[in-house]
Amino acid sequence: MHSFTSLALLALSTAVHGLPQTSSGGICIPAVYTGTPPNTVASTPGTAVTGLQLANSGGTAVLQANGFNDPMSFDDSQISVFDGFCSPDNLNVGAAGPGESSRILTWSYSENVGPPTWVGAFSQTIQVELTGGTATPAHFLACPSGAAGVWTLFLLTGKAEPVDGCVITELAVSANGLTLA
């Protein structure tokens, strides 16, 4: 016959088994939020991407009609999105993109190691520090991805060069309307 304590531990173990775990194997209980999440939108009037939202498509940063619906963070030169997991997806600068002065943006659990580093805040335009100097508004190159209404996002790191079918934009972060439930 099982004791009450061993049955309670078995029940707890079974309940916890389905929860996400941290990279160190610990149990992660995601926070529950209410309210309106912030959106990060292309904010250059008159372009094909104006109003499209920042999103993650298979690890690549994209602009599309519906972006993240999760809490965001701008700590330690990172732009992070907590998409239902305890470890956030961080916006990273990847390999060279189209033209000579653009680099593709990706999402991963790894933190971005600069330069460049991000400077972001709610109700502001995203800025970038390219060489450890002063942060300036970040300019992005958005190019059609091949999927309807989805644009792959690149960081411009130098002189903006025209690239067929692509547009240059900035990204603005809306106010954070989320509160911890």
Short mmCIF file of N, CA and C in Angstrom, two decimals:
data_model
loop_
_atom_site.label_atom_id
_atom_site.label_comp_id
_atom_site.label_asym_id
_atom_site.label_seq_id
_atom_site.Cartn_x
_atom_site.Cartn_y
_atom_site.Cartn_z
N MET A 1 0.85 -1.17 0.00
CA MET A 1 0.00 0.00 0.00
C MET A 1 0.90 1.25 0.00
N HIS A 2 0.52 2.24 -0.79
CA HIS A 2 1.29 3.47 -0.88
C HIS A 2 0.88 4.44 0.22
N SER A 3 1.84 5.16 0.70
CA SER A 3 1.52 6.18 1.70
C SER A 3 0.94 7.41 0.99
N PHE A 4 0.26 8.23 1.75
CA PHE A 4 -0.30 9.46 1.20
C PHE A 4 0.81 10.33 0.59
N THR A 5 1.96 10.43 1.27
CA THR A 5 3.07 11.26 0.79
C THR A 5 3.58 10.77 -0.56
N SER A 6 3.76 9.47 -0.73
CA SER A 6 4.28 8.97 -2.01
C SER A 6 3.26 9.16 -3.12
N LEU A 7 1.95 9.03 -2.82
CA LEU A 7 0.93 9.28 -3.84
C LEU A 7 0.89 10.76 -4.21
N ALA A 8 1.05 11.64 -3.24
CA ALA A 8 1.06 13.08 -3.52
C ALA A 8 2.27 13.44 -4.38
N LEU A 9 3.43 12.86 -4.08
CA LEU A 9 4.63 13.13 -4.88
C LEU A 9 4.47 12.59 -6.29
N LEU A 10 3.85 11.41 -6.44
CA LEU A 10 3.60 10.85 -7.77
C LEU A 10 2.68 11.77 -8.56
N ALA A 11 1.61 12.27 -7.92
CA ALA A 11 0.68 13.18 -8.59
C ALA A 11 1.38 14.48 -8.99
N LEU A 12 2.21 15.03 -8.11
CA LEU A 12 2.94 16.25 -8.41
C LEU A 12 3.91 16.02 -9.55
N SER A 13 4.62 14.91 -9.53
CA SER A 13 5.57 14.57 -10.59
C SER A 13 4.86 14.47 -11.94
N THR A 14 3.69 13.84 -11.95
CA THR A 14 2.93 13.69 -13.18
C THR A 14 2.47 15.05 -13.68
N ALA A 15 2.00 15.92 -12.80
CA ALA A 15 1.52 17.25 -13.19
C ALA A 15 2.65 18.11 -13.72
N VAL A 16 3.83 18.02 -13.10
CA VAL A 16 4.97 18.84 -13.47
C VAL A 16 5.61 18.36 -14.76
N HIS A 17 5.47 17.08 -15.07
CA HIS A 17 6.12 16.50 -16.24
C HIS A 17 5.79 17.25 -17.53
N GLY A 18 4.57 17.77 -17.64
CA GLY A 18 4.17 18.46 -18.85
C GLY A 18 4.59 19.92 -18.91
N LEU A 19 5.18 20.48 -17.85
CA LEU A 19 5.60 21.88 -17.85
C LEU A 19 6.93 22.05 -18.55
N PRO A 20 7.16 23.22 -19.18
CA PRO A 20 8.46 23.46 -19.80
C PRO A 20 9.57 23.41 -18.76
N GLN A 21 10.77 23.08 -19.21
CA GLN A 21 11.91 23.05 -18.31
C GLN A 21 12.95 24.06 -18.77
N THR A 22 13.73 24.55 -17.81
CA THR A 22 14.81 25.47 -18.13
C THR A 22 15.96 24.66 -18.71
N SER A 23 16.95 25.34 -19.27
CA SER A 23 18.09 24.65 -19.87
C SER A 23 18.87 23.84 -18.84
N SER A 24 18.75 24.19 -17.56
CA SER A 24 19.45 23.44 -16.52
C SER A 24 18.59 22.30 -15.98
N GLY A 25 17.42 22.07 -16.57
CA GLY A 25 16.56 20.97 -16.16
C GLY A 25 15.55 21.35 -15.09
N GLY A 26 15.57 22.59 -14.63
CA GLY A 26 14.61 23.04 -13.63
C GLY A 26 13.22 23.20 -14.24
N ILE A 27 12.24 23.33 -13.40
CA ILE A 27 10.87 23.48 -13.86
C ILE A 27 10.59 24.96 -14.11
N CYS A 28 9.91 25.23 -15.20
CA CYS A 28 9.60 26.60 -15.58
C CYS A 28 8.09 26.77 -15.59
N ILE A 29 7.59 27.68 -14.80
CA ILE A 29 6.17 27.97 -14.81
C ILE A 29 5.99 29.33 -15.47
N PRO A 30 5.50 29.34 -16.71
CA PRO A 30 5.37 30.61 -17.43
C PRO A 30 4.41 31.56 -16.73
N ALA A 31 4.72 32.85 -16.81
CA ALA A 31 3.87 33.88 -16.23
C ALA A 31 2.61 34.02 -17.08
N VAL A 32 1.54 34.46 -16.46
CA VAL A 32 0.28 34.70 -17.16
C VAL A 32 0.04 36.20 -17.18
N TYR A 33 -0.21 36.73 -18.38
CA TYR A 33 -0.41 38.16 -18.54
C TYR A 33 -1.83 38.44 -19.02
N THR A 34 -2.31 39.64 -18.73
CA THR A 34 -3.57 40.12 -19.28
C THR A 34 -3.31 41.48 -19.91
N GLY A 35 -4.19 41.88 -20.80
CA GLY A 35 -4.05 43.19 -21.42
C GLY A 35 -3.62 43.08 -22.87
N THR A 36 -3.14 44.18 -23.40
CA THR A 36 -2.75 44.28 -24.79
C THR A 36 -1.23 44.23 -24.92
N PRO A 37 -0.69 43.25 -25.66
CA PRO A 37 0.76 43.18 -25.81
C PRO A 37 1.26 44.29 -26.72
N PRO A 38 2.53 44.66 -26.56
CA PRO A 38 3.09 45.66 -27.47
C PRO A 38 3.29 45.05 -28.85
N ASN A 39 3.21 45.87 -29.85
CA ASN A 39 3.53 45.44 -31.21
C ASN A 39 4.71 46.25 -31.70
N THR A 40 5.54 45.63 -32.51
CA THR A 40 6.64 46.32 -33.15
C THR A 40 6.30 46.37 -34.62
N VAL A 41 6.11 47.59 -35.14
CA VAL A 41 5.60 47.75 -36.51
C VAL A 41 6.55 48.57 -37.36
N ALA A 42 6.52 48.27 -38.67
CA ALA A 42 7.25 49.07 -39.64
C ALA A 42 6.59 50.44 -39.67
N SER A 43 7.40 51.49 -39.52
CA SER A 43 6.82 52.82 -39.30
C SER A 43 7.22 53.86 -40.33
N THR A 44 7.55 53.42 -41.54
CA THR A 44 7.92 54.38 -42.57
C THR A 44 6.72 54.58 -43.50
N PRO A 45 6.04 55.72 -43.39
CA PRO A 45 4.84 55.96 -44.19
C PRO A 45 5.10 55.84 -45.68
N GLY A 46 4.09 55.32 -46.39
CA GLY A 46 4.15 55.26 -47.83
C GLY A 46 4.90 54.07 -48.40
N THR A 47 5.32 53.13 -47.57
CA THR A 47 6.00 51.94 -48.10
C THR A 47 5.06 50.74 -48.01
N ALA A 48 5.38 49.69 -48.74
CA ALA A 48 4.54 48.49 -48.77
C ALA A 48 4.50 47.77 -47.42
N VAL A 49 5.44 48.06 -46.52
CA VAL A 49 5.49 47.35 -45.24
C VAL A 49 4.93 48.15 -44.08
N THR A 50 4.53 49.40 -44.31
CA THR A 50 4.03 50.25 -43.23
C THR A 50 2.90 49.55 -42.48
N GLY A 51 3.05 49.45 -41.14
CA GLY A 51 2.03 48.84 -40.31
C GLY A 51 2.19 47.34 -40.12
N LEU A 52 3.06 46.69 -40.91
CA LEU A 52 3.29 45.26 -40.70
C LEU A 52 4.06 45.07 -39.40
N GLN A 53 3.88 43.90 -38.77
CA GLN A 53 4.43 43.67 -37.44
C GLN A 53 5.62 42.70 -37.47
N LEU A 54 6.54 42.92 -36.53
CA LEU A 54 7.69 42.05 -36.35
C LEU A 54 7.22 40.68 -35.90
N ALA A 55 7.78 39.62 -36.50
CA ALA A 55 7.38 38.25 -36.16
C ALA A 55 8.57 37.31 -36.37
N ASN A 56 8.36 36.05 -36.06
CA ASN A 56 9.36 35.00 -36.21
C ASN A 56 8.81 33.96 -37.18
N SER A 57 9.53 33.74 -38.27
CA SER A 57 9.12 32.72 -39.23
C SER A 57 10.26 31.72 -39.37
N GLY A 58 10.19 30.63 -38.61
CA GLY A 58 11.21 29.59 -38.69
C GLY A 58 12.59 30.06 -38.27
N GLY A 59 12.65 31.02 -37.34
CA GLY A 59 13.93 31.53 -36.85
C GLY A 59 14.40 32.77 -37.57
N THR A 60 13.68 33.21 -38.59
CA THR A 60 14.03 34.43 -39.33
C THR A 60 13.10 35.56 -38.92
N ALA A 61 13.66 36.75 -38.72
CA ALA A 61 12.84 37.92 -38.41
C ALA A 61 12.12 38.38 -39.67
N VAL A 62 10.81 38.55 -39.55
CA VAL A 62 10.00 38.97 -40.69
C VAL A 62 9.02 40.05 -40.26
N LEU A 63 8.46 40.71 -41.25
CA LEU A 63 7.33 41.61 -41.06
C LEU A 63 6.13 40.94 -41.70
N GLN A 64 5.00 40.93 -40.98
CA GLN A 64 3.77 40.34 -41.52
C GLN A 64 2.58 40.99 -40.82
N ALA A 65 1.37 40.65 -41.26
CA ALA A 65 0.17 41.29 -40.72
C ALA A 65 0.00 41.07 -39.23
N ASN A 66 0.28 39.87 -38.74
CA ASN A 66 0.11 39.56 -37.32
C ASN A 66 1.46 39.18 -36.73
N GLY A 67 1.92 39.98 -35.79
CA GLY A 67 3.22 39.73 -35.17
C GLY A 67 3.08 39.02 -33.85
N PHE A 68 4.02 39.27 -32.97
CA PHE A 68 4.04 38.62 -31.66
C PHE A 68 2.85 39.05 -30.82
N ASN A 69 2.39 38.15 -30.00
CA ASN A 69 1.30 38.42 -29.07
C ASN A 69 1.78 38.10 -27.66
N ASP A 70 3.05 38.41 -27.39
CA ASP A 70 3.71 38.00 -26.16
C ASP A 70 4.49 39.15 -25.55
N PRO A 71 4.87 39.02 -24.28
CA PRO A 71 5.68 40.07 -23.63
C PRO A 71 7.03 40.25 -24.33
N MET A 72 7.51 41.50 -24.32
CA MET A 72 8.82 41.83 -24.89
C MET A 72 9.70 42.42 -23.80
N SER A 73 11.01 42.32 -24.02
CA SER A 73 11.97 42.89 -23.09
C SER A 73 13.07 43.57 -23.88
N PHE A 74 13.62 44.64 -23.31
CA PHE A 74 14.71 45.39 -23.94
C PHE A 74 15.89 45.52 -22.99
N ASP A 75 16.20 44.47 -22.24
CA ASP A 75 17.28 44.51 -21.26
C ASP A 75 18.61 44.09 -21.87
N ASP A 76 19.70 44.64 -21.33
CA ASP A 76 21.07 44.22 -21.66
C ASP A 76 21.36 44.21 -23.15
N SER A 77 20.96 45.24 -23.85
CA SER A 77 21.23 45.39 -25.29
C SER A 77 20.58 44.30 -26.13
N GLN A 78 19.50 43.72 -25.61
CA GLN A 78 18.77 42.67 -26.29
C GLN A 78 17.36 43.13 -26.62
N ILE A 79 16.79 42.54 -27.66
CA ILE A 79 15.36 42.62 -27.91
C ILE A 79 14.89 41.18 -27.79
N SER A 80 14.04 40.92 -26.80
CA SER A 80 13.63 39.55 -26.51
C SER A 80 12.11 39.46 -26.47
N VAL A 81 11.61 38.30 -26.91
CA VAL A 81 10.18 38.03 -26.87
C VAL A 81 9.97 36.72 -26.11
N PHE A 82 9.09 36.76 -25.13
CA PHE A 82 8.77 35.58 -24.34
C PHE A 82 7.53 34.94 -24.95
N ASP A 83 7.73 34.01 -25.87
CA ASP A 83 6.64 33.43 -26.64
C ASP A 83 6.09 32.16 -26.01
N GLY A 84 5.77 32.24 -24.71
CA GLY A 84 5.19 31.10 -24.03
C GLY A 84 6.21 30.19 -23.37
N PHE A 85 7.47 30.50 -23.49
CA PHE A 85 8.52 29.70 -22.89
C PHE A 85 9.27 30.53 -21.86
N CYS A 86 10.01 29.89 -21.01
CA CYS A 86 10.77 30.61 -19.98
C CYS A 86 12.02 31.26 -20.54
N SER A 87 12.58 30.67 -21.58
CA SER A 87 13.74 31.27 -22.23
C SER A 87 13.24 32.06 -23.42
N PRO A 88 13.60 33.34 -23.53
CA PRO A 88 13.07 34.16 -24.61
C PRO A 88 13.77 33.90 -25.94
N ASP A 89 13.08 34.27 -27.01
CA ASP A 89 13.71 34.37 -28.32
C ASP A 89 14.36 35.74 -28.38
N ASN A 90 15.63 35.79 -28.76
CA ASN A 90 16.37 37.06 -28.86
C ASN A 90 16.61 37.40 -30.32
N LEU A 91 16.49 38.69 -30.64
CA LEU A 91 16.74 39.16 -32.00
C LEU A 91 18.25 39.25 -32.19
N ASN A 92 18.76 38.53 -33.19
CA ASN A 92 20.20 38.47 -33.46
C ASN A 92 20.52 38.95 -34.86
N VAL A 93 21.72 39.44 -35.02
CA VAL A 93 22.21 39.89 -36.32
C VAL A 93 23.01 38.75 -36.92
N GLY A 94 22.59 38.29 -38.09
CA GLY A 94 23.21 37.13 -38.72
C GLY A 94 24.16 37.50 -39.85
N ALA A 95 24.21 36.62 -40.82
CA ALA A 95 25.14 36.73 -41.95
C ALA A 95 24.72 37.86 -42.91
N ALA A 96 25.60 38.14 -43.84
CA ALA A 96 25.36 39.19 -44.83
C ALA A 96 24.08 38.92 -45.61
N GLY A 97 23.36 40.00 -45.90
CA GLY A 97 22.13 39.92 -46.67
C GLY A 97 22.35 40.47 -48.07
N PRO A 98 21.26 40.87 -48.74
CA PRO A 98 21.40 41.42 -50.09
C PRO A 98 22.13 42.76 -50.04
N GLY A 99 22.89 43.06 -51.04
CA GLY A 99 23.67 44.29 -51.05
C GLY A 99 24.90 44.14 -50.16
N GLU A 100 25.70 45.16 -50.08
CA GLU A 100 26.94 45.08 -49.31
C GLU A 100 26.80 45.48 -47.86
N SER A 101 25.72 46.13 -47.50
CA SER A 101 25.65 46.68 -46.15
C SER A 101 24.37 46.26 -45.41
N SER A 102 23.98 45.01 -45.55
CA SER A 102 22.83 44.52 -44.78
C SER A 102 23.15 43.14 -44.22
N ARG A 103 22.55 42.86 -43.07
CA ARG A 103 22.74 41.56 -42.42
C ARG A 103 21.37 41.04 -42.00
N ILE A 104 21.12 39.76 -42.25
CA ILE A 104 19.83 39.16 -41.94
C ILE A 104 19.61 39.14 -40.42
N LEU A 105 18.36 39.27 -40.01
CA LEU A 105 18.01 39.21 -38.59
C LEU A 105 17.36 37.86 -38.30
N THR A 106 17.78 37.26 -37.20
CA THR A 106 17.27 35.95 -36.82
C THR A 106 16.79 35.97 -35.38
N TRP A 107 16.02 34.96 -35.00
CA TRP A 107 15.55 34.76 -33.63
C TRP A 107 16.14 33.47 -33.09
N SER A 108 16.68 33.52 -31.88
CA SER A 108 17.15 32.28 -31.24
C SER A 108 17.22 32.51 -29.74
N TYR A 109 17.45 31.40 -29.01
CA TYR A 109 17.60 31.51 -27.56
C TYR A 109 18.94 32.11 -27.19
N SER A 110 19.88 32.14 -28.13
CA SER A 110 21.19 32.76 -27.86
C SER A 110 21.03 34.27 -27.84
N GLU A 111 21.82 34.92 -26.99
CA GLU A 111 21.77 36.37 -26.93
C GLU A 111 22.64 36.97 -28.02
N ASN A 112 22.22 38.11 -28.55
CA ASN A 112 22.99 38.83 -29.55
C ASN A 112 24.30 39.32 -28.91
N VAL A 113 25.40 39.05 -29.57
CA VAL A 113 26.70 39.54 -29.09
C VAL A 113 27.14 40.62 -30.07
N GLY A 114 27.21 41.86 -29.58
CA GLY A 114 27.47 43.00 -30.46
C GLY A 114 28.94 43.25 -30.67
N PRO A 115 29.30 44.27 -31.44
CA PRO A 115 28.32 45.12 -32.06
C PRO A 115 27.69 44.44 -33.28
N PRO A 116 26.55 44.85 -33.70
CA PRO A 116 25.74 45.92 -33.13
C PRO A 116 24.96 45.45 -31.91
N THR A 117 24.54 46.41 -31.12
CA THR A 117 23.66 46.12 -29.98
C THR A 117 22.39 46.94 -30.13
N TRP A 118 21.32 46.42 -29.54
CA TRP A 118 20.01 47.05 -29.66
C TRP A 118 19.74 48.01 -28.51
N VAL A 119 19.02 49.08 -28.83
CA VAL A 119 18.50 49.99 -27.82
C VAL A 119 17.02 50.11 -28.13
N GLY A 120 16.20 49.59 -27.23
CA GLY A 120 14.76 49.61 -27.48
C GLY A 120 14.01 49.98 -26.22
N ALA A 121 12.81 50.47 -26.41
CA ALA A 121 11.94 50.80 -25.29
C ALA A 121 10.52 50.89 -25.83
N PHE A 122 9.55 50.71 -24.94
CA PHE A 122 8.16 50.84 -25.34
C PHE A 122 7.87 52.28 -25.75
N SER A 123 7.02 52.43 -26.75
CA SER A 123 6.61 53.73 -27.30
C SER A 123 7.75 54.48 -27.96
N GLN A 124 8.76 53.77 -28.48
CA GLN A 124 9.89 54.40 -29.16
C GLN A 124 10.29 53.63 -30.40
N THR A 125 11.11 54.27 -31.23
CA THR A 125 11.68 53.62 -32.40
C THR A 125 12.92 52.85 -31.97
N ILE A 126 13.09 51.65 -32.49
CA ILE A 126 14.26 50.84 -32.16
C ILE A 126 15.51 51.53 -32.66
N GLN A 127 16.54 51.55 -31.81
CA GLN A 127 17.83 52.13 -32.19
C GLN A 127 18.90 51.03 -32.17
N VAL A 128 20.03 51.34 -32.77
CA VAL A 128 21.13 50.38 -32.83
C VAL A 128 22.44 51.12 -32.59
N GLU A 129 23.33 50.44 -31.91
CA GLU A 129 24.69 50.93 -31.71
C GLU A 129 25.59 50.04 -32.55
N LEU A 130 26.11 50.58 -33.65
CA LEU A 130 26.87 49.75 -34.60
C LEU A 130 28.31 49.51 -34.17
N THR A 131 28.96 50.49 -33.56
CA THR A 131 30.39 50.32 -33.26
C THR A 131 30.72 50.67 -31.82
N GLY A 132 29.78 50.55 -30.91
CA GLY A 132 30.05 50.89 -29.52
C GLY A 132 29.97 52.38 -29.25
N GLY A 133 29.46 53.13 -30.20
CA GLY A 133 29.34 54.58 -30.04
C GLY A 133 27.94 54.97 -29.63
N THR A 134 27.41 55.97 -30.27
CA THR A 134 26.09 56.49 -29.95
C THR A 134 25.02 55.70 -30.68
N ALA A 135 23.92 55.44 -29.99
CA ALA A 135 22.80 54.75 -30.61
C ALA A 135 22.09 55.71 -31.56
N THR A 136 21.73 55.19 -32.73
CA THR A 136 20.99 55.95 -33.73
C THR A 136 19.79 55.12 -34.17
N PRO A 137 18.77 55.78 -34.74
CA PRO A 137 17.63 54.99 -35.21
C PRO A 137 18.10 53.90 -36.19
N ALA A 138 17.62 52.69 -35.96
CA ALA A 138 18.00 51.57 -36.82
C ALA A 138 17.20 51.63 -38.11
N HIS A 139 17.87 51.38 -39.21
CA HIS A 139 17.21 51.29 -40.51
C HIS A 139 17.27 49.83 -40.96
N PHE A 140 16.13 49.37 -41.45
CA PHE A 140 16.00 47.98 -41.84
C PHE A 140 15.65 47.89 -43.31
N LEU A 141 16.10 46.82 -43.93
CA LEU A 141 15.76 46.50 -45.30
C LEU A 141 14.76 45.36 -45.23
N ALA A 142 13.58 45.55 -45.78
CA ALA A 142 12.55 44.51 -45.81
C ALA A 142 12.40 44.05 -47.26
N CYS A 143 12.57 42.73 -47.46
CA CYS A 143 12.50 42.17 -48.81
C CYS A 143 11.43 41.08 -48.85
N PRO A 144 10.69 40.97 -49.97
CA PRO A 144 9.68 39.92 -50.05
C PRO A 144 10.30 38.55 -49.80
N SER A 145 9.61 37.73 -48.99
CA SER A 145 10.15 36.42 -48.61
C SER A 145 9.74 35.31 -49.56
N GLY A 146 8.76 35.57 -50.39
CA GLY A 146 8.21 34.53 -51.24
C GLY A 146 6.83 34.10 -50.77
N ALA A 147 6.56 34.26 -49.47
CA ALA A 147 5.22 33.99 -48.93
C ALA A 147 4.42 35.29 -49.01
N ALA A 148 3.17 35.19 -49.39
CA ALA A 148 2.33 36.37 -49.55
C ALA A 148 2.26 37.20 -48.26
N GLY A 149 2.58 38.49 -48.36
CA GLY A 149 2.46 39.41 -47.23
C GLY A 149 3.55 39.27 -46.18
N VAL A 150 4.59 38.50 -46.45
CA VAL A 150 5.68 38.30 -45.49
C VAL A 150 6.97 38.87 -46.06
N TRP A 151 7.65 39.69 -45.28
CA TRP A 151 8.87 40.35 -45.70
C TRP A 151 10.02 39.96 -44.78
N THR A 152 11.11 39.47 -45.33
CA THR A 152 12.30 39.13 -44.54
C THR A 152 12.99 40.42 -44.14
N LEU A 153 13.50 40.46 -42.91
CA LEU A 153 14.06 41.68 -42.35
C LEU A 153 15.58 41.61 -42.22
N PHE A 154 16.24 42.67 -42.65
CA PHE A 154 17.69 42.81 -42.58
C PHE A 154 18.02 44.12 -41.89
N LEU A 155 19.12 44.15 -41.14
CA LEU A 155 19.61 45.39 -40.56
C LEU A 155 20.55 46.05 -41.55
N LEU A 156 20.34 47.34 -41.81
CA LEU A 156 21.27 48.08 -42.66
C LEU A 156 22.44 48.53 -41.78
N THR A 157 23.64 48.19 -42.19
CA THR A 157 24.83 48.49 -41.38
C THR A 157 25.73 49.54 -42.03
N GLY A 158 25.32 50.06 -43.12
CA GLY A 158 26.11 51.07 -43.83
C GLY A 158 25.21 51.85 -44.74
N LYS A 159 25.76 52.32 -45.84
CA LYS A 159 25.01 53.11 -46.81
C LYS A 159 23.87 52.28 -47.39
N ALA A 160 22.67 52.86 -47.38
CA ALA A 160 21.52 52.17 -47.94
C ALA A 160 21.65 52.08 -49.45
N GLU A 161 21.61 50.86 -49.95
CA GLU A 161 21.68 50.63 -51.39
C GLU A 161 20.34 50.13 -51.89
N PRO A 162 19.93 50.57 -53.07
CA PRO A 162 18.67 50.04 -53.58
C PRO A 162 18.81 48.54 -53.91
N VAL A 163 17.85 47.77 -53.47
CA VAL A 163 17.79 46.34 -53.78
C VAL A 163 16.41 46.10 -54.37
N ASP A 164 16.35 45.49 -55.55
CA ASP A 164 15.09 45.30 -56.26
C ASP A 164 14.01 44.68 -55.37
N GLY A 165 12.86 45.33 -55.31
CA GLY A 165 11.71 44.81 -54.59
C GLY A 165 11.73 45.05 -53.08
N CYS A 166 12.85 45.55 -52.54
CA CYS A 166 12.98 45.75 -51.10
C CYS A 166 12.68 47.20 -50.73
N VAL A 167 12.31 47.42 -49.47
CA VAL A 167 12.06 48.77 -48.99
C VAL A 167 12.83 49.00 -47.69
N ILE A 168 13.15 50.26 -47.44
CA ILE A 168 13.85 50.63 -46.21
C ILE A 168 12.82 51.15 -45.23
N THR A 169 12.93 50.74 -43.97
CA THR A 169 11.97 51.15 -42.96
C THR A 169 12.64 51.25 -41.59
N GLU A 170 11.92 51.79 -40.64
CA GLU A 170 12.29 51.78 -39.23
C GLU A 170 11.24 50.95 -38.51
N LEU A 171 11.53 50.54 -37.28
CA LEU A 171 10.58 49.78 -36.48
C LEU A 171 10.24 50.55 -35.22
N ALA A 172 8.95 50.72 -34.96
CA ALA A 172 8.49 51.41 -33.76
C ALA A 172 7.78 50.42 -32.85
N VAL A 173 8.03 50.54 -31.55
CA VAL A 173 7.42 49.66 -30.55
C VAL A 173 6.28 50.43 -29.89
N SER A 174 5.10 49.79 -29.83
CA SER A 174 3.96 50.45 -29.20
C SER A 174 4.08 50.39 -27.68
N ALA A 175 3.15 51.02 -27.01
CA ALA A 175 3.13 50.99 -25.55
C ALA A 175 2.84 49.57 -25.07
N ASN A 176 3.35 49.23 -23.91
CA ASN A 176 3.12 47.92 -23.33
C ASN A 176 1.83 47.95 -22.52
N GLY A 177 0.82 47.20 -22.96
CA GLY A 177 -0.43 47.16 -22.24
C GLY A 177 -0.61 45.89 -21.43
N LEU A 178 0.47 45.09 -21.29
CA LEU A 178 0.38 43.84 -20.54
C LEU A 178 0.65 44.06 -19.07
N THR A 179 -0.07 43.34 -18.25
CA THR A 179 0.21 43.33 -16.82
C THR A 179 0.22 41.87 -16.35
N LEU A 180 1.01 41.61 -15.32
CA LEU A 180 1.09 40.27 -14.77
C LEU A 180 -0.23 39.95 -14.08
N ALA A 181 -0.83 38.82 -14.46
CA ALA A 181 -2.14 38.44 -13.91
C ALA A 181 -2.00 37.89 -12.51
#
